[in-house]
XYZ file of C-alpha atoms in Angstrom:
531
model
C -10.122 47.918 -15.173
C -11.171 44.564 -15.941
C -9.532 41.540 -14.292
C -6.957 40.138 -17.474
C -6.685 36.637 -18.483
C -3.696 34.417 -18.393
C -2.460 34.024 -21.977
C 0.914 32.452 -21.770
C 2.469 31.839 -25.385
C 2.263 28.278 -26.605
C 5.342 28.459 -28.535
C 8.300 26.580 -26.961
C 11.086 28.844 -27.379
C 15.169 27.884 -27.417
C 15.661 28.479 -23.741
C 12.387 26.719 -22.789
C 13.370 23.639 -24.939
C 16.607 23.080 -23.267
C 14.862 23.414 -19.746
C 12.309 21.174 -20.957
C 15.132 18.095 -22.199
C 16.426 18.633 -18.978
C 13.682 17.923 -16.679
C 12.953 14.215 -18.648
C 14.527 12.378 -15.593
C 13.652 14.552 -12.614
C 10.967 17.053 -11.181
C 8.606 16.243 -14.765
C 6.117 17.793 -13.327
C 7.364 21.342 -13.807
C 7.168 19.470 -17.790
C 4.053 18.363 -17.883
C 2.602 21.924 -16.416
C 4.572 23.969 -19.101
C 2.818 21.462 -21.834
C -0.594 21.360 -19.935
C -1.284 24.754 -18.383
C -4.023 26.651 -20.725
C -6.020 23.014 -20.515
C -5.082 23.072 -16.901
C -6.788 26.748 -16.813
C -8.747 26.643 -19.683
C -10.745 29.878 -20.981
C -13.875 29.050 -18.775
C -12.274 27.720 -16.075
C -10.346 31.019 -15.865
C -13.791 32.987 -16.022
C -14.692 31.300 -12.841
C -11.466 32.434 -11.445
C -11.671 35.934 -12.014
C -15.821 36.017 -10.848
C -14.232 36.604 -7.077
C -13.167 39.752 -8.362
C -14.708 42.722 -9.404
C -14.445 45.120 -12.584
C -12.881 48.430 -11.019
C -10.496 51.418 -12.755
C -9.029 51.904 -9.596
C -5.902 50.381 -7.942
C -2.951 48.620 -9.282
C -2.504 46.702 -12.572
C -4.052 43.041 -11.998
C -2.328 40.253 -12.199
C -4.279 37.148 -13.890
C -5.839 34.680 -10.900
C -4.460 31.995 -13.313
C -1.252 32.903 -13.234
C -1.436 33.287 -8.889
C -3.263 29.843 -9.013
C -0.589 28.313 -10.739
C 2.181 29.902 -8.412
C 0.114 27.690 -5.669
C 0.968 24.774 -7.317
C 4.347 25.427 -7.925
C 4.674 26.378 -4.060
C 2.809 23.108 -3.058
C 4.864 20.935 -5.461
C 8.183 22.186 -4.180
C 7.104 22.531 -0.579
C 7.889 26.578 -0.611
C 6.950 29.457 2.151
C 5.263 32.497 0.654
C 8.214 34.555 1.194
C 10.451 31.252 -0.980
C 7.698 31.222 -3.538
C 7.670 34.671 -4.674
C 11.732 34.428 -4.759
C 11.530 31.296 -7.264
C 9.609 33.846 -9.668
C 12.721 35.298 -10.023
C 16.105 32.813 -9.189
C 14.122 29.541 -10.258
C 13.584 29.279 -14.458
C 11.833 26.218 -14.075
C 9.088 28.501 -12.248
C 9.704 31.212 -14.768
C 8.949 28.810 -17.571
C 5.727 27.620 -15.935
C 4.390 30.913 -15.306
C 5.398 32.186 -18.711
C 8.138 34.652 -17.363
C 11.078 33.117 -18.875
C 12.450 35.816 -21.552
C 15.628 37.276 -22.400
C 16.049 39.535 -19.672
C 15.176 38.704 -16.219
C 13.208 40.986 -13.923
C 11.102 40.994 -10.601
C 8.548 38.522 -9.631
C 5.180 39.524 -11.239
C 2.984 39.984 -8.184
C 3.979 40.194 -3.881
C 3.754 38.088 -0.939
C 0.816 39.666 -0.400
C -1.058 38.968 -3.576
C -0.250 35.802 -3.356
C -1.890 35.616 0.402
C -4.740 37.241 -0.710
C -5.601 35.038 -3.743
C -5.297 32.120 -1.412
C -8.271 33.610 1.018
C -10.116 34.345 -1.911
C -9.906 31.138 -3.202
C -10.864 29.363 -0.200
C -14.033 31.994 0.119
C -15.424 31.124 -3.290
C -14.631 27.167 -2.757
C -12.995 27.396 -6.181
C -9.974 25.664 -4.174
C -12.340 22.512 -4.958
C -12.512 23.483 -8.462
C -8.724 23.071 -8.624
C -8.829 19.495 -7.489
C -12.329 19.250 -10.359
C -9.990 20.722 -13.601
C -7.233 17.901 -12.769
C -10.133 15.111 -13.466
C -11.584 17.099 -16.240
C -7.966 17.492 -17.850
C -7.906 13.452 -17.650
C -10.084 13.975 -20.615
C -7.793 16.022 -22.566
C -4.532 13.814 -21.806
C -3.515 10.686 -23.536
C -3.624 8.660 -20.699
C -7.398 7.604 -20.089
C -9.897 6.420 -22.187
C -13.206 7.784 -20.831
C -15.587 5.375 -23.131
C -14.099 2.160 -21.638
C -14.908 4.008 -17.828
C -17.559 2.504 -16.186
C -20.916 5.486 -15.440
C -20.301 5.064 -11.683
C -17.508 5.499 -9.436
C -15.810 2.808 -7.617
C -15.172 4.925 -4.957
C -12.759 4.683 -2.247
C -12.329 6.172 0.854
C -9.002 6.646 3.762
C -7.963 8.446 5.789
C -4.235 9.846 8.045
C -3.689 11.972 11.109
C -2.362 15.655 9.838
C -0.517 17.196 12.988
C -2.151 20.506 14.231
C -0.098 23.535 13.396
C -1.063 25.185 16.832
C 0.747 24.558 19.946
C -0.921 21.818 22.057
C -0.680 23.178 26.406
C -1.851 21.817 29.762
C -4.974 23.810 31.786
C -2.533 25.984 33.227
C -1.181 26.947 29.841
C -4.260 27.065 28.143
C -5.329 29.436 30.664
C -2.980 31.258 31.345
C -1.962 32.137 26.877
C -5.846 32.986 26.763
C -5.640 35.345 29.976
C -2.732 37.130 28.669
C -3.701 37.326 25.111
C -7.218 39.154 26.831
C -4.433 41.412 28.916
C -2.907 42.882 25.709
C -6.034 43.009 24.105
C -7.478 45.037 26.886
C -4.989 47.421 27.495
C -4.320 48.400 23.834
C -8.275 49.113 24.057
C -7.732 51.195 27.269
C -4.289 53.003 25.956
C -2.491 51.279 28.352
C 0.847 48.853 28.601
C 0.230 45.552 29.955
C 2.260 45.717 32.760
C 0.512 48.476 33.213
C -3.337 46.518 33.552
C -1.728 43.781 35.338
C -0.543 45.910 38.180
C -4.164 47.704 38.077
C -6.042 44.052 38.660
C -3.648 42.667 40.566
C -2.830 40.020 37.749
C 0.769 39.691 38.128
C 1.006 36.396 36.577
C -0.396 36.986 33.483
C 2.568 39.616 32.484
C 5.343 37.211 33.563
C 7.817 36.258 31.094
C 6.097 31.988 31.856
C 2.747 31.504 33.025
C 5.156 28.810 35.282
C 7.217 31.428 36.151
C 4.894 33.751 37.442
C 3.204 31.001 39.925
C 6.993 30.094 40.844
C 5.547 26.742 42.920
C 7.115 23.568 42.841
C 5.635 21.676 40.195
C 6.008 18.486 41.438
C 3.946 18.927 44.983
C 0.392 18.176 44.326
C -0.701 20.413 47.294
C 0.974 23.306 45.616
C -0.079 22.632 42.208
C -3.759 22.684 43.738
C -3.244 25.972 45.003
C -1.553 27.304 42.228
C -4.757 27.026 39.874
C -6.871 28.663 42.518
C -4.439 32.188 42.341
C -4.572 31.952 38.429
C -8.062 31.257 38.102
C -8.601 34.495 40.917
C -6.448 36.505 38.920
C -8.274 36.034 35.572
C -11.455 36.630 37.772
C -10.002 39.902 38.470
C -8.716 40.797 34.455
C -12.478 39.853 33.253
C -14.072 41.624 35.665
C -12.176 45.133 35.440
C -12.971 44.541 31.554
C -16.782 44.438 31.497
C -16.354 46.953 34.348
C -14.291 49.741 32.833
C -14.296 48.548 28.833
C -18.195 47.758 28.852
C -19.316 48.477 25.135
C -15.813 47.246 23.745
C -16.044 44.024 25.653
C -19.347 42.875 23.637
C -17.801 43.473 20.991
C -14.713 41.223 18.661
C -11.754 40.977 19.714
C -12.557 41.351 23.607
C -16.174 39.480 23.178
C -13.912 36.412 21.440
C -11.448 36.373 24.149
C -13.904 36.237 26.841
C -15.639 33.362 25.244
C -12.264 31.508 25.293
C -11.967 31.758 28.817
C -15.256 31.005 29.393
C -15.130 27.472 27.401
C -11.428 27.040 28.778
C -12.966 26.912 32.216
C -15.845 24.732 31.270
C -13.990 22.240 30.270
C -11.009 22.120 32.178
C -12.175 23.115 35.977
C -14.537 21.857 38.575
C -15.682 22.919 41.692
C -13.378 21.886 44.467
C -15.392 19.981 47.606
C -12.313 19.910 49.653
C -10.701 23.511 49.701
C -13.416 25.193 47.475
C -12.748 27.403 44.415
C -11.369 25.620 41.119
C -9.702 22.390 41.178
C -8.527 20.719 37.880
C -10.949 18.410 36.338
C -10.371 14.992 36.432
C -11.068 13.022 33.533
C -11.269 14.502 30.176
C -13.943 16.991 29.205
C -16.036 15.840 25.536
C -14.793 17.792 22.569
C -11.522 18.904 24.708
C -10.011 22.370 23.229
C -6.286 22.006 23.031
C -5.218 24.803 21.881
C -5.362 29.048 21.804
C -3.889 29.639 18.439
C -5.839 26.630 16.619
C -9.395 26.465 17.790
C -10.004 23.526 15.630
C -7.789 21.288 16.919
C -8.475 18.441 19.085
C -7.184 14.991 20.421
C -8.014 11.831 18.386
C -7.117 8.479 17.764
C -6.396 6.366 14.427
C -6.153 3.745 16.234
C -5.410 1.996 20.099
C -1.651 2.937 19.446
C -1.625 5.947 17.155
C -2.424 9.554 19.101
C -3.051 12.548 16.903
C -3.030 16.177 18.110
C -5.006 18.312 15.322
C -6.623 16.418 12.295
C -7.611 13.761 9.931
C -7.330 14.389 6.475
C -9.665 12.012 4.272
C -9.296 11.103 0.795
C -11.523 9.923 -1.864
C -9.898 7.992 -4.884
C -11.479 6.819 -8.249
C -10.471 3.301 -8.517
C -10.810 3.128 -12.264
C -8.909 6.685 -13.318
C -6.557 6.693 -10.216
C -7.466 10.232 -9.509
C -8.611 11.594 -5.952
C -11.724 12.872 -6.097
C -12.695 14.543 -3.197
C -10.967 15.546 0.443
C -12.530 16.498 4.069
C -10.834 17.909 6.855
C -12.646 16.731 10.523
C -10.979 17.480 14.172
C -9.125 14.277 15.723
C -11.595 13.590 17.755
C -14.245 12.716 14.988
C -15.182 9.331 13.726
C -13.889 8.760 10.179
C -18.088 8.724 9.455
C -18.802 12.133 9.409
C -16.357 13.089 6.578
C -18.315 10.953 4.446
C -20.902 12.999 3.565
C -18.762 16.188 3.003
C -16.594 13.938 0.387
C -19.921 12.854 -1.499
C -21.412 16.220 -1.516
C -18.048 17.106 -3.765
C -18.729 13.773 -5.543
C -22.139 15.099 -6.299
C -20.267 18.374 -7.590
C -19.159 16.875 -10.740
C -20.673 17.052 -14.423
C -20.490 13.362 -15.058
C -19.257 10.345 -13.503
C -20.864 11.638 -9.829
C -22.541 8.863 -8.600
C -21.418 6.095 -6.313
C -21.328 2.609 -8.167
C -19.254 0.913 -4.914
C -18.219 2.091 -2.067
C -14.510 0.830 -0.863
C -13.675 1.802 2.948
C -12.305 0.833 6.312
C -14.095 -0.591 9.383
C -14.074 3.346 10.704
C -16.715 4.585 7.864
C -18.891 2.133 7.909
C -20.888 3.203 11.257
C -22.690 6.197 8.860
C -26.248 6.775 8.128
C -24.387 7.335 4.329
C -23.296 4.201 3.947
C -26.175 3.014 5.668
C -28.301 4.727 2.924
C -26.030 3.259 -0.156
C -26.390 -0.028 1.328
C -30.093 0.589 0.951
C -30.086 1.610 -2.847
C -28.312 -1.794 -3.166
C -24.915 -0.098 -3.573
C -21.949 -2.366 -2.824
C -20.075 -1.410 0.167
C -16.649 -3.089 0.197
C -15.034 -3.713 4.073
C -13.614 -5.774 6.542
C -16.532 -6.205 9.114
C -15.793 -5.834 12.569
C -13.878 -8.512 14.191
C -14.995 -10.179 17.225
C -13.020 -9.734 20.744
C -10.970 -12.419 21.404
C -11.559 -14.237 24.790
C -11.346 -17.083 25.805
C -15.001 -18.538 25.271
C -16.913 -19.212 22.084
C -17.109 -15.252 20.024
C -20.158 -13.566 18.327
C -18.819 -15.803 15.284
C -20.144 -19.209 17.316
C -23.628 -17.765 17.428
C -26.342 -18.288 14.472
C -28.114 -15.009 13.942
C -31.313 -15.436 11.286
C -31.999 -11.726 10.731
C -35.228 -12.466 9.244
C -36.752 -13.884 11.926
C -34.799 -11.363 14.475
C -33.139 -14.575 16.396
C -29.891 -15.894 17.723
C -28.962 -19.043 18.389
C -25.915 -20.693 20.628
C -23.651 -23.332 20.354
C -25.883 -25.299 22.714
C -29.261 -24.404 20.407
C -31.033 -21.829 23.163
C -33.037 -19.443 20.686
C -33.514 -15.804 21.909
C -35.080 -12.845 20.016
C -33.350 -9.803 19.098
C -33.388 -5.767 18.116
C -31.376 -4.157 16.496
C -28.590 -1.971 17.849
C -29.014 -3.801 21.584
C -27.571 -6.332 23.837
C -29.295 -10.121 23.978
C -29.275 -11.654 27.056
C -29.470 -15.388 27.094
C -31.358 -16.800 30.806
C -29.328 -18.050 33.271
C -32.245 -20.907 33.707
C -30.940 -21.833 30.173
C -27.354 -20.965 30.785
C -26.170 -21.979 34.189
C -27.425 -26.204 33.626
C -25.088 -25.642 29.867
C -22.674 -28.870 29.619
C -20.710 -26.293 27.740
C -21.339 -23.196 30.175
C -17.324 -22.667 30.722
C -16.543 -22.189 26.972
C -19.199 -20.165 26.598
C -19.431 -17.327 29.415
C -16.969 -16.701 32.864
C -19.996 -14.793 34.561
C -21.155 -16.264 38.179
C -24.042 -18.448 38.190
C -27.304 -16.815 37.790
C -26.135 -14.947 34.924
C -26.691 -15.420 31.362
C -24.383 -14.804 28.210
C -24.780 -11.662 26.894
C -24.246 -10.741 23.191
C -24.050 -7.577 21.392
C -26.651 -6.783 18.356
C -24.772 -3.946 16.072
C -27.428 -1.375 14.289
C -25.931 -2.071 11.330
C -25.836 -6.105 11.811
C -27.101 -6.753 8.658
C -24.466 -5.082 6.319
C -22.123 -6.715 9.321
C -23.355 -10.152 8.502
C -23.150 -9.316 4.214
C -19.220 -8.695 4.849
C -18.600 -11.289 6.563
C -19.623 -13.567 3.966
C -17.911 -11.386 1.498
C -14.628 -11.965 3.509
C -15.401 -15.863 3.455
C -14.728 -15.986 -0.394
C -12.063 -15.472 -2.563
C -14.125 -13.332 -4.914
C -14.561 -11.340 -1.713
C -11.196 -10.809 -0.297
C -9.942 -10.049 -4.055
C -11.937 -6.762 -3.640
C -11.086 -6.050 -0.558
C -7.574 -5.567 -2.155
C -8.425 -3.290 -4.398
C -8.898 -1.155 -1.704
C -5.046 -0.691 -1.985
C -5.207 2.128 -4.390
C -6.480 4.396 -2.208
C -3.454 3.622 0.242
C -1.117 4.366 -2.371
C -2.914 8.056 -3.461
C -2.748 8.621 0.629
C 1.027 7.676 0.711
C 1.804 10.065 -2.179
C -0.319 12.857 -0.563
C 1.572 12.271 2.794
C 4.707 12.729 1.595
C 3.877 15.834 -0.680
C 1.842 17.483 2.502
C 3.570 16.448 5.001
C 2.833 14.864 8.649
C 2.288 18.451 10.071
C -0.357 20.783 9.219
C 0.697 24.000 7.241
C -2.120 26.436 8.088
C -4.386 26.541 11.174
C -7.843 26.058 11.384
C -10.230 23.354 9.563
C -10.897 25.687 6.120
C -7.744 26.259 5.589
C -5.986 22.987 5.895
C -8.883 21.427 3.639
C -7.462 24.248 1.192
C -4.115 22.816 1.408
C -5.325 19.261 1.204
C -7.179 19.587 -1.758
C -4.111 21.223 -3.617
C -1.621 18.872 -2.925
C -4.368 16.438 -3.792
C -4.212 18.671 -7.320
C -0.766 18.047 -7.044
C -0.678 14.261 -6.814
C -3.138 14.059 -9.102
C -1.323 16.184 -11.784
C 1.540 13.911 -10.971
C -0.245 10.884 -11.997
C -1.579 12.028 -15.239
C 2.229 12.650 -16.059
C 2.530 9.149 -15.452
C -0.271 8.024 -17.677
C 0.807 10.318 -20.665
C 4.200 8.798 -20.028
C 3.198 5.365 -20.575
């Protein structure tokens, strides 16, 4: 039984026509899809979609991946559940139309919830999720809103990027602990044929079956002495759960789910606790541990910044826009925690992906990016990058600004003319025989006497020193604003997507990025053909 193709009829029938007048003013792009979906899935692209599946006589009918890749849209464009999405098939005719369902009698939705779940894990397993996000530039071609010859052979490329809210729940130590502990406790006594109340009375775990983690300690949380205590029981408790299960479980605890659980714990207490030098045991450790897990459910997650007064909890979902067609070209997922620099390469690896128009002709980011052996490298092929440089603190003596650096001669030079050499990614230190006779000392450094100014030699100094001068001119600043398109594609993917993550895990979120990236960029090709 092979897998069948999508094949739709082109013909616009009575019913469709009147649906079709109807959506002029709102929701086009249920329009535009009806008008656009065989180029949308084209014959080839819709080989590609059914190589993740193989050629069998056995099992149900198949439904065409086209037609299941198209319900994805729908469901991303209207913001449905699973369970919503396969209920449109059958209540909404502006789905029915799209999927080519719409006849004279209405029936049942033409695949389950659980195709639908299926095709989506497929799809992220063959990447072809990126292929979606590929079809909507290559349709660009086949719309009448571009004009390809008058594109330039590069891409003005530009990059941004917006916390995306973790979809797991975000706990303290004790929680963390104490959700991994019990999660281990089920998991261990379905392996032993036993109830969890069961295994917690046999280790003496009590805790860990309580209807709260807090509960089950019952301490007052607000006394430090008995909050100290408190993660000394828990901590002995889980001692006691692991240890009956490598005891009495052995072979089952090496391997999945027991072996995963185990490693939980394991990094849980690595980063959390610390050896107590007052009381012994555990204590909770103070400061916060590198690469912090935050949560059981989301592994992925982590705590970040966008900037001094903007926390995220999860994510930050990057964006690459062509600033010529409009049209995002690329998207990266990275925990919180990362700099904005390490998506870059993911995005131009995708970049890289396309048949023509792959190459970077000038790079358009924010200060975050440019601290990247990739832009580095651009810079170095005499690719432009376009960004504010970083701007100096302000204090109340002369800043970096004051200084004359002559990179080719690898000096600096103060406002009173004392010449010092430099390196690269290190700190200068002026001499305080130099500095502390200065007539201009006080506007220069508040450090005691005997102590030179010290100034601060970035690795990347010389692209530093390039946009700085670029930022001097008006030529300079005028494309720095061009940067704005990319803010714009970001603002229309935040509001299709959301604030809050839909999925958990890294993989899975970049699927949903990328299709509402589809999405927004199916939205403005509407536009263009509108025009």
């Amino acid at each position: 039984m092979g897998v069948p193709k999508w094949t739709p009829a082109n013909e616009v029938t009575m019913r469709e026509a009147y649906l079709l007048k109807r959506l002029q003013r709102t929701k086009k792009l249920f329009r535009f899809l009806r008008e656009h979906r065989l180029d949308l899935f084209d014959d080839a692209f819709q080989v590609e979609l059914a190589s993740m599946y193989r050629s069998t006589d056995e099992g149900k009918e198949p439904v065409p991946p086209a037609q299941v890749a198209m319900a994805l849209l729908l469901q991303a464009y209207t913001g449905s559940s699973d369970a919503e999405a396969i209920e449109n098939m059958v209540v909404d005719a502006r789905w029915r139309m799209v999927l080519g369902l719409l006849g004279p009698e209405e029936d049942g939705p033409p695949f389950s919830q659980g195709t639908l779940q299926r095709f989506r894990e497929r799809l992220i397993a063959h990447d072809l999720d990126r292929r979606l996000l590929e079809r909507t530039v290559e349709l660009a071609k086949k719309t009448r809103g571009f004009d390809f010859k008058k594109l330039p052979k590069t891409v003005r490329l530009a990059v941004d990027s917006r916390p995306l809210t973790g979809a797991g729940r975000v706990e303290d130590t004790f929680n963390l602990l104490g959700h991994a502990a019990r999660k281990l406790l089920t998991c261990a006594a379905a392996v032993a044929d036993m109830a969890p109340q069961e295994l917690a009375d046999v280790v003496g775990a009590p805790a860990l079956h309580a209807s709260s983690l807090k509960r089950g300690l019952d301490i007052d949380w607000n006394d430090p002495e008995q909050k100290a205590q408190a993660i000394k029981k828990l901590v002995e408790q889980i001692d006691r759960l692991e240890t009956w299960v490598q005891q009495e479980l052995e072979d089952a605890a090496e391997e999945p789910p027991l072996c995963e659980l185990l490693a939980t714990l394991a990094q849980l207490r690595e980063q959390d606790l610390e050896p107590d030098p007052e009381g012994g045991g555990p204590r909770i450790r103070k400061g916060t541990a590198e690469d912090r897990r935050i949560s059981i459910e989301d592994p992925d997650m982590r705590h970040g910044r966008k900037s001094k007064s903007t926390t995220i909890k999860g994510y930050k979902s990057h964006l690459a826009a062509d600033l010529d067609m409009k049209l995002i070209v690329a998207c990266n997922i990275t925990p919180a925690n990362r700099p904005e620099a390490e998506a870059l390469p993911g995005l131009l690896e995708d970049l890289g992906r396309y048949s023509e128009r792959n190459e970077v002709g000038a790079l358009h980011i924010d200060r975050g990016y440019v601290a990247s052996d990739t832009v580095r490298d651009l810079a170095a092929k005499k690719v432009p990058i376009v960004a504010k440089p970083w701007r100096p603190h302000q204090s109340e003596v002369f800043d970096k600004s004051a200084f004359k650096l002559d990179l080719a001669r690898f000096t600096i030079t103060c406002p009173a003319g004392q010449t010092e050499k430099i390196r690269l990614g290190t700190v200068v230190r002026f001499s305080p025989s130099a500095c502390d006779p200065c007539p201009i000392r006080s506007r220069c450094t508040k450090t005691a006497l005997g102590k030179g100014r010290s100034v601060t030699i970035a690795a990347d100094e010389r692209l530093q020193k390039k946009l700085r001068l670029r930022l001097a001119t008006p030529a300079g600043r005028e494309q720095l604003r061009e940067r704005v398109e990319i803010e714009h594609r970001l603002s229309h993917h935040t509001r299709k997507q959301g604030h809050k993550a839909r999925y958990r895990g890294l993989r899975k979120n970049l699927f949903d990025t990328r299709r509402h990236a589809t999405i927004v960029n199916l939205e403005q090709l509407q536009l263009a053909e509108a025009a």
